[in-house]
Coordinates of C-alpha atoms in Angstrom, one line a residue:
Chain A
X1 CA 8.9 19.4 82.2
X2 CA 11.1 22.3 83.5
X3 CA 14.1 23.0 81.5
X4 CA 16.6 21.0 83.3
X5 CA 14.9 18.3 82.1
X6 CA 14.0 19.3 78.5
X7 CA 17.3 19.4 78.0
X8 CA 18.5 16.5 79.8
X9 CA 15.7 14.7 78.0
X10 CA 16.9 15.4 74.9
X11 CA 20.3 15.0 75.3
X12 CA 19.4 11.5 76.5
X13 CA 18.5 10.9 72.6
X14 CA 22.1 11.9 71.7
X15 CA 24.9 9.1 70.7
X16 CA 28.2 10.7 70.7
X17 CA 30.2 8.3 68.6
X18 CA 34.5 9.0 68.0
X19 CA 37.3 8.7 66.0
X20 CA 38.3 10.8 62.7
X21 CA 37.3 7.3 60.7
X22 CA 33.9 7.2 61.8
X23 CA 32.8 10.8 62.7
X24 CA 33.9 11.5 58.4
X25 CA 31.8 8.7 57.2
X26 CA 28.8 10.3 59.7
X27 CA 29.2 13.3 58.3
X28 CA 29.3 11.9 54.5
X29 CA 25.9 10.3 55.4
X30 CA 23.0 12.1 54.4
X31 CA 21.3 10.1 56.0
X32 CA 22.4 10.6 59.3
X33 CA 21.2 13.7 61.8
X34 CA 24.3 15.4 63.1
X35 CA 23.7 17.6 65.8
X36 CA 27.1 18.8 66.9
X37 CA 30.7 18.2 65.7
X38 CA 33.9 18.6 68.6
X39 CA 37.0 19.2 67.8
X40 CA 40.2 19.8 69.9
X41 CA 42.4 22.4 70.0
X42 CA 45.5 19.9 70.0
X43 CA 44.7 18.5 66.2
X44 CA 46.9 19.4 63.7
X45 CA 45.0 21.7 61.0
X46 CA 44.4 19.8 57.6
X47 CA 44.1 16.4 56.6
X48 CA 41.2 14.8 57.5
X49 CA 40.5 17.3 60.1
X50 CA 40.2 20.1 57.6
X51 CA 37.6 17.9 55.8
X52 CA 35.7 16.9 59.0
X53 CA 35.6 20.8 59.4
X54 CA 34.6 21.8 55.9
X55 CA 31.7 18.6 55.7
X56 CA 30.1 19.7 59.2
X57 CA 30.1 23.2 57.8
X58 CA 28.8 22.4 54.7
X59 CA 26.0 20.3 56.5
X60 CA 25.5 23.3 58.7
X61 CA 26.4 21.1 61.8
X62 CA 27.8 23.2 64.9
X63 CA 31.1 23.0 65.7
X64 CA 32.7 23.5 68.6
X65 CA 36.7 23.1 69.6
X66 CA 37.5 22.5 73.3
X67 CA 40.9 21.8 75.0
X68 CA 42.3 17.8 75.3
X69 CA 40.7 17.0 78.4
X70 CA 37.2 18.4 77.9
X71 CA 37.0 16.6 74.8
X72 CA 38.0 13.3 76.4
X73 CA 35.3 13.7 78.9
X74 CA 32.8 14.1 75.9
X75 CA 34.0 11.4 74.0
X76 CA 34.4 9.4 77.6
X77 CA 37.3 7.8 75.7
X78 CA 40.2 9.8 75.2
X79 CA 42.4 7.1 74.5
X80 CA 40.9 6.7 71.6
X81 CA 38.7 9.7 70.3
X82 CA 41.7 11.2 68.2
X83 CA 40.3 14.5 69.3
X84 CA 37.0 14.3 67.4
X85 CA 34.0 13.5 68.3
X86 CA 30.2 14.1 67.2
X87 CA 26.3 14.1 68.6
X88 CA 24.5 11.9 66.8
X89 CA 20.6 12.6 66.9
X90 CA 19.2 9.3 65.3
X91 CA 15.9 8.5 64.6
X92 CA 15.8 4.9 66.5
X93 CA 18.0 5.5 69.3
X94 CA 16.6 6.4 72.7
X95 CA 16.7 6.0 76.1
X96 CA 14.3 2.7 77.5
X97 CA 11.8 5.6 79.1
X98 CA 10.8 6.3 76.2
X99 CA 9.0 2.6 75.6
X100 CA 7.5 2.8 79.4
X101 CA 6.0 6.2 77.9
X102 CA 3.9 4.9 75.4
X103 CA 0.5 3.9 76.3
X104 CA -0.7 0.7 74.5
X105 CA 3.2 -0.5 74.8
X106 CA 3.4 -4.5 73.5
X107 CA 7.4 -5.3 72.3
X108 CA 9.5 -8.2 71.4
X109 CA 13.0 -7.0 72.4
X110 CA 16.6 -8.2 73.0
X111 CA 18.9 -7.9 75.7
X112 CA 22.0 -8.0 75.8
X113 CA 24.1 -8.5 79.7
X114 CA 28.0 -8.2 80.0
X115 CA 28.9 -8.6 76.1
X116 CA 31.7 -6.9 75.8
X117 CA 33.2 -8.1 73.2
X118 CA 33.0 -5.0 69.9
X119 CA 33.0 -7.1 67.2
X120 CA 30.1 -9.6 68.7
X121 CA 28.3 -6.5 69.7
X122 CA 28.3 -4.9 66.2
X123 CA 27.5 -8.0 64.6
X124 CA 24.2 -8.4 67.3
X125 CA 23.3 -4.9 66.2
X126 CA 23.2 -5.7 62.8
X127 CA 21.3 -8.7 63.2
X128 CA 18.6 -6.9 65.3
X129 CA 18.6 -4.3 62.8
X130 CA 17.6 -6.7 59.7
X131 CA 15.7 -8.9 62.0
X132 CA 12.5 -6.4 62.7
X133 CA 12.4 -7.1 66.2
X134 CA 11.4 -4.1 68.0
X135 CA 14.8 -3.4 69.6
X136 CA 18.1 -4.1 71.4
X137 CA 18.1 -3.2 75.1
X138 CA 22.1 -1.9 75.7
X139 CA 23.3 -1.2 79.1
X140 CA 26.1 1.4 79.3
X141 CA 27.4 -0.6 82.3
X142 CA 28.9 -4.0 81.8
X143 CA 28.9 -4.0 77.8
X144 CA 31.5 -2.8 75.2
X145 CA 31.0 1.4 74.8
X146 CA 29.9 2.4 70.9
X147 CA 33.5 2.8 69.7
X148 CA 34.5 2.9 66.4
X149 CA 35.0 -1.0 66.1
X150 CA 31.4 -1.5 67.1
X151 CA 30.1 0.8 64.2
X152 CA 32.5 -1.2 62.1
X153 CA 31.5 -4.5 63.5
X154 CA 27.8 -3.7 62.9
X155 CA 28.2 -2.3 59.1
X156 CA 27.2 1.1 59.6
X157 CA 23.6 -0.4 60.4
X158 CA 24.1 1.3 64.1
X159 CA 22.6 4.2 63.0
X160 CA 19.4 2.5 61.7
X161 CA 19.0 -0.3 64.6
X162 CA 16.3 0.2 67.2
X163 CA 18.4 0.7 70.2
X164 CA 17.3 1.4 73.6
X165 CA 19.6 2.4 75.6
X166 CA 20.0 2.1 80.0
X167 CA 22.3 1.5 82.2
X168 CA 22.0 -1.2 84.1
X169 CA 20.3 -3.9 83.0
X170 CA 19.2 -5.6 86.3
X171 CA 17.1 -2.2 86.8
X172 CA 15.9 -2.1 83.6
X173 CA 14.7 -5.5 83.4
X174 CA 13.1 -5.4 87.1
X175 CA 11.0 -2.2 85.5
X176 CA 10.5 -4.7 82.5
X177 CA 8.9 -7.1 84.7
X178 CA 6.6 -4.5 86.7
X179 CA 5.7 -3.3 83.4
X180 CA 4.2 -7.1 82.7
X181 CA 6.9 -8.6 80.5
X182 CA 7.8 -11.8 80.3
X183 CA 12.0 -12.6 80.3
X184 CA 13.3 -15.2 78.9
X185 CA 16.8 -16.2 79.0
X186 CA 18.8 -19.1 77.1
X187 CA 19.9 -22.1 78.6
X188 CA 21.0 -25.7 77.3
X189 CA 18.9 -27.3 79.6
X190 CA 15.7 -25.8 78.7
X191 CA 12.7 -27.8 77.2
X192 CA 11.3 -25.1 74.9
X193 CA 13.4 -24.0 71.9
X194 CA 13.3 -20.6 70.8
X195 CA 11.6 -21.6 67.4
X196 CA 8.2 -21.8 68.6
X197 CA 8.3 -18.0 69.9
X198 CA 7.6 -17.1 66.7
X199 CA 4.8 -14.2 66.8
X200 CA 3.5 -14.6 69.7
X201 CA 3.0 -11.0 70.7
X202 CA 2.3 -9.4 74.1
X203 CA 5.7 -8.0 75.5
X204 CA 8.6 -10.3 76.0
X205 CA 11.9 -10.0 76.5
X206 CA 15.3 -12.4 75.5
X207 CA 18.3 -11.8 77.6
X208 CA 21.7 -12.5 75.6
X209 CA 24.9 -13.6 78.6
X210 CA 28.3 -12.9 78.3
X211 CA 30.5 -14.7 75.7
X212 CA 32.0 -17.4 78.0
X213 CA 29.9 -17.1 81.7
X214 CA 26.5 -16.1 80.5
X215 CA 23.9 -14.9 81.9
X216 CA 24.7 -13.0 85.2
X217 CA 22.8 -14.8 88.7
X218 CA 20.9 -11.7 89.4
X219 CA 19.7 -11.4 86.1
X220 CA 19.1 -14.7 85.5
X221 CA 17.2 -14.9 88.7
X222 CA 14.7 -12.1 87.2
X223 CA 14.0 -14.4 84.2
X224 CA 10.9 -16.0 84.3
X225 CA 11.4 -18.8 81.5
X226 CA 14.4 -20.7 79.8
X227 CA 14.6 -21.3 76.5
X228 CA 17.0 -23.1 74.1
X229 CA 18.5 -23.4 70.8
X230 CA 18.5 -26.7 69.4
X231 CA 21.7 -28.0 68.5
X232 CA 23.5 -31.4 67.0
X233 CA 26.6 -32.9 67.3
X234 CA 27.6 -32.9 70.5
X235 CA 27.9 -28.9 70.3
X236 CA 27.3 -27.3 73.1
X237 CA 27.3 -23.5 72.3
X238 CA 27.1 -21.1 69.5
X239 CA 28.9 -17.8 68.8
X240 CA 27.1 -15.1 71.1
X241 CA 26.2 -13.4 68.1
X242 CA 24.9 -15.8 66.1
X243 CA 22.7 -17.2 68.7
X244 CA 21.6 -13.5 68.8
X245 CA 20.8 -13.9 65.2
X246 CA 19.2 -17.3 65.9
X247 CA 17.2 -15.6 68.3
X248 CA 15.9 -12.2 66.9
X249 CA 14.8 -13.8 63.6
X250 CA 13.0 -16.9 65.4
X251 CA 11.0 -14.2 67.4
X252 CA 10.4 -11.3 65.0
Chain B
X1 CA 41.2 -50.8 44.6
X2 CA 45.3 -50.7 43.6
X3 CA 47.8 -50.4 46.6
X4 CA 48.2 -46.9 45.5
X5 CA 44.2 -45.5 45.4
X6 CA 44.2 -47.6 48.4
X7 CA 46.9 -45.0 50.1
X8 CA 45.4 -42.3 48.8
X9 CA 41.4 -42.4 49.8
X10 CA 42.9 -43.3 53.2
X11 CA 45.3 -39.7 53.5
X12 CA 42.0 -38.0 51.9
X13 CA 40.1 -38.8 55.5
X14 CA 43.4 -36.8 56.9
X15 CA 42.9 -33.7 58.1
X16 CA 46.0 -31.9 58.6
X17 CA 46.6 -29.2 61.8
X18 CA 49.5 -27.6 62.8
X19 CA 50.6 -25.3 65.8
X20 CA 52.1 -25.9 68.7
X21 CA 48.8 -25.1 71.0
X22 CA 46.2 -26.5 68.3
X23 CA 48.4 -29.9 68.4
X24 CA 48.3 -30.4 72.1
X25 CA 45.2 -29.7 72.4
X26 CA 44.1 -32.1 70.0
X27 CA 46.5 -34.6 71.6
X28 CA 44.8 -34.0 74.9
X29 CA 41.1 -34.9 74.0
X30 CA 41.1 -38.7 74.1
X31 CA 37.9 -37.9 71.4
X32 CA 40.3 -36.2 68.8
X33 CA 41.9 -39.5 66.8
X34 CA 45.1 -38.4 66.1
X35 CA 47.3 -40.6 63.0
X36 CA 50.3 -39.0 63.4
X37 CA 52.3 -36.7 64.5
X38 CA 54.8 -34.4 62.5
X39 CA 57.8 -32.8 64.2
X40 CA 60.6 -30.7 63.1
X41 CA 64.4 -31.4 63.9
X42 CA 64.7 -27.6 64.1
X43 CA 62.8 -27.6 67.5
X44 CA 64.5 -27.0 70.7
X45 CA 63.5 -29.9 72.4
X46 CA 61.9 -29.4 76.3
X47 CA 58.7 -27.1 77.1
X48 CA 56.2 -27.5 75.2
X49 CA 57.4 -29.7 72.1
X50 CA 58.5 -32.3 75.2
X51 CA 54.4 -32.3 76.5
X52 CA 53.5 -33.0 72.9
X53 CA 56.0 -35.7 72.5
X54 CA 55.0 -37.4 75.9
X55 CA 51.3 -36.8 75.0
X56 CA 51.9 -38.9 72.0
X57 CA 53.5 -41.6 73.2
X58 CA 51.0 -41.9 75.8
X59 CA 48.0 -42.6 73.3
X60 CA 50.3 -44.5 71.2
X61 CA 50.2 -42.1 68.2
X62 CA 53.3 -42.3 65.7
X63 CA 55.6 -40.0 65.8
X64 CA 57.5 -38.8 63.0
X65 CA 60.7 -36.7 62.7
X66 CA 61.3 -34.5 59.6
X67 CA 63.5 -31.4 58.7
X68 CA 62.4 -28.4 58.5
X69 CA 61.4 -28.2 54.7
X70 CA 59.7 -31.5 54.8
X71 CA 57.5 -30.4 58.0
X72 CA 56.4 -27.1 56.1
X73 CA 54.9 -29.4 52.6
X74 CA 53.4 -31.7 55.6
X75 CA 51.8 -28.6 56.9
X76 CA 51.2 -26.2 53.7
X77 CA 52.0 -23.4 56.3
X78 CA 55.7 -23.2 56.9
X79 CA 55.6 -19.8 58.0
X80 CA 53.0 -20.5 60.9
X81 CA 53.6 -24.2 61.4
X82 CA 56.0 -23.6 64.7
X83 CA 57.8 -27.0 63.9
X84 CA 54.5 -28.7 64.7
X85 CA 52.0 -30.7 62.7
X86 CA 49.3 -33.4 62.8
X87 CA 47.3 -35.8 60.9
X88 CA 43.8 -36.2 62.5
X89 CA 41.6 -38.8 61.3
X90 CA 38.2 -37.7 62.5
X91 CA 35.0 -39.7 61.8
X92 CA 33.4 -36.6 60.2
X93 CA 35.5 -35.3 57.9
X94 CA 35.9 -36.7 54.2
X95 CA 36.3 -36.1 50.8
X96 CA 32.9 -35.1 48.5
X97 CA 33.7 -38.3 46.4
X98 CA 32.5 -40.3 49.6
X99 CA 29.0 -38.8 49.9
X100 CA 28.1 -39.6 46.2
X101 CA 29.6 -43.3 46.9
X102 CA 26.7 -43.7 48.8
X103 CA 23.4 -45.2 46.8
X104 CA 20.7 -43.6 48.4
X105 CA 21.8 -40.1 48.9
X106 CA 19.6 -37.6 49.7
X107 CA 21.7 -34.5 51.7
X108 CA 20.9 -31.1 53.2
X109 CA 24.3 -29.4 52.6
X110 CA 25.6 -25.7 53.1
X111 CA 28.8 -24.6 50.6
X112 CA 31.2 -21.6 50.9
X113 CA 32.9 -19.6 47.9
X114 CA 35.8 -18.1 49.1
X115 CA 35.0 -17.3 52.9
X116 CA 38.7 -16.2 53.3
X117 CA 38.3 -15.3 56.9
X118 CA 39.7 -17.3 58.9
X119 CA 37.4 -16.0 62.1
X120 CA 33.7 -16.3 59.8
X121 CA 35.1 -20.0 58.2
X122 CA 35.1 -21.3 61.8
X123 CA 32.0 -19.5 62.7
X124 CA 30.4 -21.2 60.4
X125 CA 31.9 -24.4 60.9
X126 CA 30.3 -24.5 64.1
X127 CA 26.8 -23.4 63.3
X128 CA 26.8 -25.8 60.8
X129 CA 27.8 -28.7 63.2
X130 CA 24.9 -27.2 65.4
X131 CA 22.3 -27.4 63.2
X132 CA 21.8 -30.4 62.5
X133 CA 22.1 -30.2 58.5
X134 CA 24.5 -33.2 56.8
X135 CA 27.5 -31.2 56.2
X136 CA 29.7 -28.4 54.7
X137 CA 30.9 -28.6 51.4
X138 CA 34.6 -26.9 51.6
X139 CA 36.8 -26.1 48.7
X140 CA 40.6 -25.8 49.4
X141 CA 41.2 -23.5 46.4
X142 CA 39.4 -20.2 47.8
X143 CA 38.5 -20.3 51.4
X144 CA 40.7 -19.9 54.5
X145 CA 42.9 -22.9 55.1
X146 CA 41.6 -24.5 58.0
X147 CA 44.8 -22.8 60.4
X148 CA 45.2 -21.9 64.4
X149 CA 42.8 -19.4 64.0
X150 CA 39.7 -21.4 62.2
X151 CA 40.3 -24.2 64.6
X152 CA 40.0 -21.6 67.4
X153 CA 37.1 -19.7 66.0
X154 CA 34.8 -23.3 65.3
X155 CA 35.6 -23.6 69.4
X156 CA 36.7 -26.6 68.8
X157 CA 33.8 -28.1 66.5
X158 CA 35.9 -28.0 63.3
X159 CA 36.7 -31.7 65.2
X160 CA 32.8 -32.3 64.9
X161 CA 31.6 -30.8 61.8
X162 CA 30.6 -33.1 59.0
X163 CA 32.9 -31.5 56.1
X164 CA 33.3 -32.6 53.0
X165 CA 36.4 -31.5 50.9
X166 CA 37.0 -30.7 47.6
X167 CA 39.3 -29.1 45.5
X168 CA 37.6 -26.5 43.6
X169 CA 33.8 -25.5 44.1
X170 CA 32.8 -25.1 40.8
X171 CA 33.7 -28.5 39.6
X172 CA 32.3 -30.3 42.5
X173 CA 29.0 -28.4 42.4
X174 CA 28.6 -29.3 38.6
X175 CA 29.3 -32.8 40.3
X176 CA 26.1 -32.7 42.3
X177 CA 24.1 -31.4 39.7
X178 CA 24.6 -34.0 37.8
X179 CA 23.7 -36.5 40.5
X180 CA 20.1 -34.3 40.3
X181 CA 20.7 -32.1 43.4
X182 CA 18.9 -28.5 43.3
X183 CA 21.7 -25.7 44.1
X184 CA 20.5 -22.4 46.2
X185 CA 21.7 -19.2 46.1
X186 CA 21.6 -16.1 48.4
X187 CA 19.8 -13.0 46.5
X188 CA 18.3 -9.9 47.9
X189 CA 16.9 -9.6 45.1
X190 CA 15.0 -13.2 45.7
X191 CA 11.1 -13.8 46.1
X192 CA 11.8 -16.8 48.3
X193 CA 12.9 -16.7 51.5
X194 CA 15.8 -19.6 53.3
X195 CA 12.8 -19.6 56.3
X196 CA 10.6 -21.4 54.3
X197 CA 12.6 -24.2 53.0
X198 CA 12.7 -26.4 56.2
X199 CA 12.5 -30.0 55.8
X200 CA 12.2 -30.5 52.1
X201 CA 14.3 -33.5 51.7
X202 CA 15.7 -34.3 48.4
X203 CA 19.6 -33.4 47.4
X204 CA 19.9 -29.6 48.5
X205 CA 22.9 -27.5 48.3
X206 CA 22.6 -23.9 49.8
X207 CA 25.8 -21.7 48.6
X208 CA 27.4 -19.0 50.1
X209 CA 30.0 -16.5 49.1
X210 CA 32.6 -14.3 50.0
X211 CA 32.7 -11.5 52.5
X212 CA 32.3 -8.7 50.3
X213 CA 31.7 -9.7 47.2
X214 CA 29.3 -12.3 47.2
X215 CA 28.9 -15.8 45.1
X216 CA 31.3 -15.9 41.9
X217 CA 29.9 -15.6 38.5
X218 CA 30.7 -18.7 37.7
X219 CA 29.2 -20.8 40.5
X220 CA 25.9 -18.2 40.4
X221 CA 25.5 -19.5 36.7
X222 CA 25.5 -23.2 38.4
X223 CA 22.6 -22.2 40.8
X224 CA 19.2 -23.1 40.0
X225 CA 17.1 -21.0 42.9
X226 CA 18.0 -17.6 44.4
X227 CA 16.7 -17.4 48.1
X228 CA 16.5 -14.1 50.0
X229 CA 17.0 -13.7 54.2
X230 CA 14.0 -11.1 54.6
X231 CA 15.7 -8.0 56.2
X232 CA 13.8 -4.2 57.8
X233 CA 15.5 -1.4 58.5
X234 CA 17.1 -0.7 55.3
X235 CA 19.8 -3.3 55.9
X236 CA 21.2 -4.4 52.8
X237 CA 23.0 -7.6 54.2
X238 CA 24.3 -10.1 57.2
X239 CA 27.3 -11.4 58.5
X240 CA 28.5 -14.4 56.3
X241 CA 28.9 -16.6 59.1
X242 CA 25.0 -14.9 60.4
X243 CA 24.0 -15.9 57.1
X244 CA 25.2 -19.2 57.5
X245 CA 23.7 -19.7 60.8
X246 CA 19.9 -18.7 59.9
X247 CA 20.3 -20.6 56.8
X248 CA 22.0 -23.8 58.3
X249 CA 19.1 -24.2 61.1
X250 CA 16.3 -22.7 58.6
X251 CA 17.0 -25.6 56.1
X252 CA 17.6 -28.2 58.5

């Protein structure tokens, strides 16, 4: 590896997360690795920005102040960064490369295409997280960015979920598939339900569709099997993230 | 049966809705039985008040003109009623006194302590009708009035749902365990876990509890079983309406 792409490499494991909110209770976290803290030259000193400042330095996290519009193209959301931002350098979030690295590679993993809803998103994070699957495959394309709401949504349990990150997620899951995996997505119609996955090993993956349209056609076209989630009453659907739930427990 | 008990066991199948949109669109499934419908004077008429109207007319439901002070005690919600109310009799929704009418009960049922969000109570509303399990116990005093916004949230499976309704949740549970049912609990702390108490049969209640702060003191005392979701990663808890999806199908 040259240096280019050492450092694009690591940089790669980075999650910049936003927001005065969220980028204080990072910083309160032991817990959680801070790499670097950015600040913008228009926020007024004090307040909360003053304790951002004084918590990073305390840490002995790197700071670094930039004008308005180089911190919006960190954050990639200047809308909404409030002119702070931070690198996150946790433990369990990577990009997918890293699982196609590892020699005797056998996973149970989620998917998730097109949800873009922040709360449902959080809440699927948080499932994954306490269901001990082996992960949550997140597209940067087509899927709600990790905004404050998300980290909200998901209980702070975003910095402790498995997340491998891509983006785009018909790639991804066509090197999934050359890699030997199995895809499964969810569908009504299907004959097997998602309860008998249980433990079956080998490497498999579940894709999760949008909250009203599903699963996209290419995607769905990659899928080798259809599964389905049992249900009573003349119901015909469940919450996206609780099928999620459904889902990650019934295969972990 | 008097005249007057008579009157009464028949408004306690009455579910109440009000809103402008949740009416009409009630009104517009032929599967929705509607009793009556509740209009204010105060309305202009036209729009969407005169699509109600017609709707009603159409199916031959009553319709029933008050002023404005007698609409809001016929909807409990003046203040988000929108002139608008009615009385659905749906085959699935009834008070508790009915189930233990019935001489051979056994029941599978899931009961919430102050869920107070409107967005989880519908949630949960429709994982329960999904999974198959005989009902939810729902208390008026403590939990989110079922509003707009539940009605929305359930995706329309509040109209499904098996519920039975009570006032208070204490008082109904000591009701059931006198009738010999076992009440469960959610615990971290438990060595049990909800995934293996599928199928058990008997007289089984499963409770639930607020948001934050979990299952009151009072009702915990009534439990007889604490029961744990297994979690990894360090996650301390769920989503209540998560919760009450994995528990919902894992009991049923």
């Amino acid at each position: 590896m040259n240096d280019y792409q050492e450092r694009k490499a690591f940089y790669q494991t980075l999650l910049t997360i936003y927001g005065r909110k969220p980028v204080l209770e990072a910083l309160q976290d032991q817990g959680i690795p801070v790499h670097k803290l950015h600040l913008a030259h228009s926020n007024r000193r004090g307040g909360i920005i003053a304790d951002i400042e004084a918590l990073a330095l305390q840490r002995g996290v790197e700071v670094q102040w930039h004008d308005r519009q180089a911190l919006s193209r960190i954050s990639r959301n200047g809308k909404q960064d409030q002119g702070v931002a931070a690198d996150l350098q946790l433990p369990s979030y990577r990009p997918i490369s890293q699982l196609f690295d590892q020699a005797d590679n056998s996973y149970t993993l989620l998917a998730v295409d097109r949800v873009t809803n922040p709360q449902n998103l959080g809440m699927i994070i948080r499932s994954v997280a306490a269901s001990g699957i082996d992960g949550l495959v997140l597209p940067r394309k087509g899927c709600a960015a990790l905004s404050p709401l998300v980290i909200k949504a998901s209980a702070g349990t975003l910095f402790k979920a498995p997340i491998y990150h891509c983006e785009q997620l018909s790639k991804t899951l066509q090197q999934f598939k050359d890699d030997g995996a199995e895809l499964s997505s969810l569908s009504s119609h299907a004959q097997d339900t998602v309860f008998d996955e249980g433990g079956r090993g080998g490497k498999r993956i579940y894709v999760l569709g949008n909250e009203t349209e599903g699963v996209s056609g290419d995607i769905e076209a990659l899928c080798q099997r259809r599964l389905r989630i049992p249900m009573h009453n003349g119901v015909e659907s469940l919450n996206v993230a609780v099928t999620a739930a459904l889902l990650a427990f019934a295969v972990s």
